[in-house]
Amino acid sequence: MCIMNNKQHVNNAKAIIALLILAIVFVLFYKFIANQTYFAQDPTALRNYVMFAIVGGGFLIGLLYLTSKTEHKTAAKTKLSKSSPKTKKKKK
């Protein structure tokens, strides 16, 4: 049975988020190419598309930045302290 580190799970999650961001950017680019003639005829639609692309791209870059800064910290194992005989007092 293969046991994976938790760090590998974090790296996999980062890669999936980066792939999704790349896919969204590709869709934005495809939409621009598909509607290029419409944007040439209507400057208001082009302005709205460009504003949406800039704001959306900013959010995607922010998401990529935040996911790259995450680190998984493993839980520290606590030691059970053994009480020494000096600290125990006998009751009489």
CSV table of N, CA and C in Angstrom, one decimal, residues 7-66:
chain,number,residue,atom,x,y,z
A,7,LYS,N,2.3,16.7,2.2
A,7,LYS,CA,2.9,17.7,1.3
A,7,LYS,C,2.6,17.4,-0.1
A,8,GLN,N,2.5,16.2,-0.5
A,8,GLN,CA,2.2,15.9,-1.9
A,8,GLN,C,0.8,16.2,-2.2
A,9,HIS,N,-0.1,16.1,-1.2
A,9,HIS,CA,-1.5,16.5,-1.4
A,9,HIS,C,-1.6,18.0,-1.7
A,10,VAL,N,-0.8,18.8,-0.9
A,10,VAL,CA,-0.8,20.2,-1.1
A,10,VAL,C,-0.3,20.6,-2.5
A,11,ASN,N,0.8,19.9,-2.9
A,11,ASN,CA,1.3,20.2,-4.2
A,11,ASN,C,0.4,19.8,-5.3
A,12,ASN,N,-0.4,18.7,-5.1
A,12,ASN,CA,-1.4,18.3,-6.1
A,12,ASN,C,-2.5,19.4,-6.2
A,13,ALA,N,-2.9,19.9,-5.1
A,13,ALA,CA,-4.0,20.9,-5.0
A,13,ALA,C,-3.5,22.2,-5.7
A,14,LYS,N,-2.3,22.6,-5.5
A,14,LYS,CA,-1.7,23.7,-6.2
A,14,LYS,C,-1.7,23.5,-7.7
A,15,ALA,N,-1.3,22.4,-8.1
A,15,ALA,CA,-1.2,22.1,-9.5
A,15,ALA,C,-2.6,22.1,-10.2
A,16,ILE,N,-3.6,21.6,-9.5
A,16,ILE,CA,-5.0,21.6,-10.0
A,16,ILE,C,-5.5,23.0,-10.1
A,17,ILE,N,-5.3,23.8,-9.1
A,17,ILE,CA,-5.7,25.2,-9.2
A,17,ILE,C,-5.0,25.9,-10.3
A,18,ALA,N,-3.7,25.7,-10.5
A,18,ALA,CA,-3.0,26.4,-11.6
A,18,ALA,C,-3.6,25.9,-12.9
A,19,LEU,N,-3.9,24.6,-13.1
A,19,LEU,CA,-4.5,24.1,-14.3
A,19,LEU,C,-5.9,24.7,-14.6
A,20,LEU,N,-6.7,24.9,-13.5
A,20,LEU,CA,-8.0,25.5,-13.7
A,20,LEU,C,-7.8,27.0,-14.1
A,21,ILE,N,-6.9,27.7,-13.5
A,21,ILE,CA,-6.6,29.1,-13.9
A,21,ILE,C,-6.2,29.2,-15.3
A,22,LEU,N,-5.3,28.3,-15.8
A,22,LEU,CA,-4.9,28.2,-17.2
A,22,LEU,C,-6.1,28.0,-18.1
A,23,ALA,N,-7.0,27.1,-17.7
A,23,ALA,CA,-8.2,26.8,-18.5
A,23,ALA,C,-9.1,28.0,-18.6
A,24,ILE,N,-9.3,28.7,-17.5
A,24,ILE,CA,-10.1,29.9,-17.6
A,24,ILE,C,-9.5,31.0,-18.5
A,25,VAL,N,-8.2,31.2,-18.4
A,25,VAL,CA,-7.5,32.1,-19.3
A,25,VAL,C,-7.7,31.7,-20.8
A,26,PHE,N,-7.6,30.4,-21.0
A,26,PHE,CA,-7.7,29.9,-22.4
A,26,PHE,C,-9.2,30.2,-22.9
A,27,VAL,N,-10.2,30.0,-22.0
A,27,VAL,CA,-11.6,30.3,-22.4
A,27,VAL,C,-11.8,31.8,-22.7
A,28,LEU,N,-11.2,32.7,-21.9
A,28,LEU,CA,-11.2,34.1,-22.2
A,28,LEU,C,-10.6,34.4,-23.5
A,29,PHE,N,-9.5,33.9,-23.8
A,29,PHE,CA,-8.8,34.1,-25.1
A,29,PHE,C,-9.7,33.6,-26.2
A,30,TYR,N,-10.3,32.4,-26.1
A,30,TYR,CA,-11.1,31.8,-27.1
A,30,TYR,C,-12.3,32.6,-27.4
A,31,LYS,N,-12.9,33.1,-26.3
A,31,LYS,CA,-14.1,34.0,-26.5
A,31,LYS,C,-13.8,35.3,-27.2
A,32,PHE,N,-12.6,35.8,-27.0
A,32,PHE,CA,-12.2,37.0,-27.7
A,32,PHE,C,-12.0,36.7,-29.2
A,33,ILE,N,-11.3,35.6,-29.5
A,33,ILE,CA,-11.1,35.2,-30.9
A,33,ILE,C,-12.4,34.9,-31.6
A,34,ALA,N,-13.4,34.3,-30.9
A,34,ALA,CA,-14.7,33.9,-31.5
A,34,ALA,C,-15.5,35.2,-31.8
A,35,ASN,N,-15.4,36.2,-30.9
A,35,ASN,CA,-16.3,37.4,-31.1
A,35,ASN,C,-15.5,38.6,-31.5
A,36,GLN,N,-14.4,38.3,-32.2
A,36,GLN,CA,-13.6,39.4,-32.7
A,36,GLN,C,-14.3,40.4,-33.6
A,37,THR,N,-15.1,39.9,-34.5
A,37,THR,CA,-15.8,40.8,-35.5
A,37,THR,C,-16.9,41.6,-34.7
A,38,TYR,N,-17.5,41.0,-33.8
A,38,TYR,CA,-18.5,41.7,-33.0
A,38,TYR,C,-17.9,42.8,-32.2
A,39,PHE,N,-16.7,42.5,-31.6
A,39,PHE,CA,-16.0,43.6,-30.8
A,39,PHE,C,-15.5,44.7,-31.7
A,40,ALA,N,-15.2,44.4,-33.0
A,40,ALA,CA,-14.8,45.5,-33.9
A,40,ALA,C,-16.0,46.4,-34.2
A,41,GLN,N,-17.2,45.9,-34.2
A,41,GLN,CA,-18.4,46.7,-34.6
A,41,GLN,C,-18.9,47.5,-33.4
A,42,ASP,N,-18.7,46.9,-32.1
A,42,ASP,CA,-19.3,47.5,-31.0
A,42,ASP,C,-18.2,47.8,-29.9
A,43,PRO,N,-17.7,49.1,-29.9
A,43,PRO,CA,-16.6,49.4,-29.0
A,43,PRO,C,-17.0,49.3,-27.5
A,44,THR,N,-18.3,49.5,-27.2
A,44,THR,CA,-18.8,49.3,-25.8
A,44,THR,C,-18.6,47.9,-25.3
A,45,ALA,N,-18.9,47.0,-26.2
A,45,ALA,CA,-18.8,45.5,-25.8
A,45,ALA,C,-17.3,45.2,-25.7
A,46,LEU,N,-16.5,45.8,-26.5
A,46,LEU,CA,-15.0,45.5,-26.4
A,46,LEU,C,-14.5,46.1,-25.1
A,47,ARG,N,-14.9,47.3,-24.7
A,47,ARG,CA,-14.5,47.9,-23.5
A,47,ARG,C,-15.0,47.1,-22.3
A,48,ASN,N,-16.2,46.6,-22.3
A,48,ASN,CA,-16.7,45.8,-21.2
A,48,ASN,C,-15.9,44.4,-21.1
A,49,TYR,N,-15.6,43.8,-22.2
A,49,TYR,CA,-14.9,42.6,-22.2
A,49,TYR,C,-13.5,42.8,-21.7
A,50,VAL,N,-12.8,43.8,-22.1
A,50,VAL,CA,-11.5,44.1,-21.6
A,50,VAL,C,-11.5,44.4,-20.1
A,51,MET,N,-12.4,45.1,-19.7
A,51,MET,CA,-12.5,45.4,-18.2
A,51,MET,C,-12.7,44.1,-17.4
A,52,PHE,N,-13.7,43.2,-18.0
A,52,PHE,CA,-13.9,41.9,-17.3
A,52,PHE,C,-12.7,41.1,-17.3
A,53,ALA,N,-11.9,41.1,-18.4
A,53,ALA,CA,-10.7,40.2,-18.6
A,53,ALA,C,-9.7,40.7,-17.6
A,54,ILE,N,-9.5,42.0,-17.5
A,54,ILE,CA,-8.5,42.6,-16.6
A,54,ILE,C,-8.8,42.3,-15.1
A,55,VAL,N,-10.1,42.5,-14.7
A,55,VAL,CA,-10.5,42.3,-13.3
A,55,VAL,C,-10.4,40.8,-13.0
A,56,GLY,N,-10.9,39.9,-13.9
A,56,GLY,CA,-10.9,38.5,-13.8
A,56,GLY,C,-9.5,38.0,-13.7
A,57,GLY,N,-8.6,38.5,-14.6
A,57,GLY,CA,-7.2,38.1,-14.6
A,57,GLY,C,-6.5,38.5,-13.3
A,58,GLY,N,-6.9,39.6,-12.7
A,58,GLY,CA,-6.3,40.1,-11.5
A,58,GLY,C,-6.7,39.1,-10.3
A,59,PHE,N,-8.0,38.7,-10.3
A,59,PHE,CA,-8.4,37.8,-9.3
A,59,PHE,C,-7.7,36.4,-9.4
A,60,LEU,N,-7.5,36.0,-10.7
A,60,LEU,CA,-6.8,34.7,-10.9
A,60,LEU,C,-5.4,34.8,-10.5
A,61,ILE,N,-4.7,35.9,-10.8
A,61,ILE,CA,-3.3,36.0,-10.4
A,61,ILE,C,-3.2,36.1,-8.8
A,62,GLY,N,-4.2,36.7,-8.2
A,62,GLY,CA,-4.2,36.8,-6.7
A,62,GLY,C,-4.4,35.4,-6.2
A,63,LEU,N,-5.3,34.6,-6.8
A,63,LEU,CA,-5.6,33.2,-6.3
A,63,LEU,C,-4.3,32.4,-6.5
A,64,LEU,N,-3.6,32.5,-7.6
A,64,LEU,CA,-2.4,31.8,-7.8
A,64,LEU,C,-1.3,32.2,-6.8
A,65,TYR,N,-1.3,33.4,-6.5
A,65,TYR,CA,-0.3,33.9,-5.5
A,65,TYR,C,-0.6,33.3,-4.1
A,66,LEU,N,-1.9,33.3,-3.7
A,66,LEU,CA,-2.3,32.8,-2.4
A,66,LEU,C,-2.0,31.3,-2.3
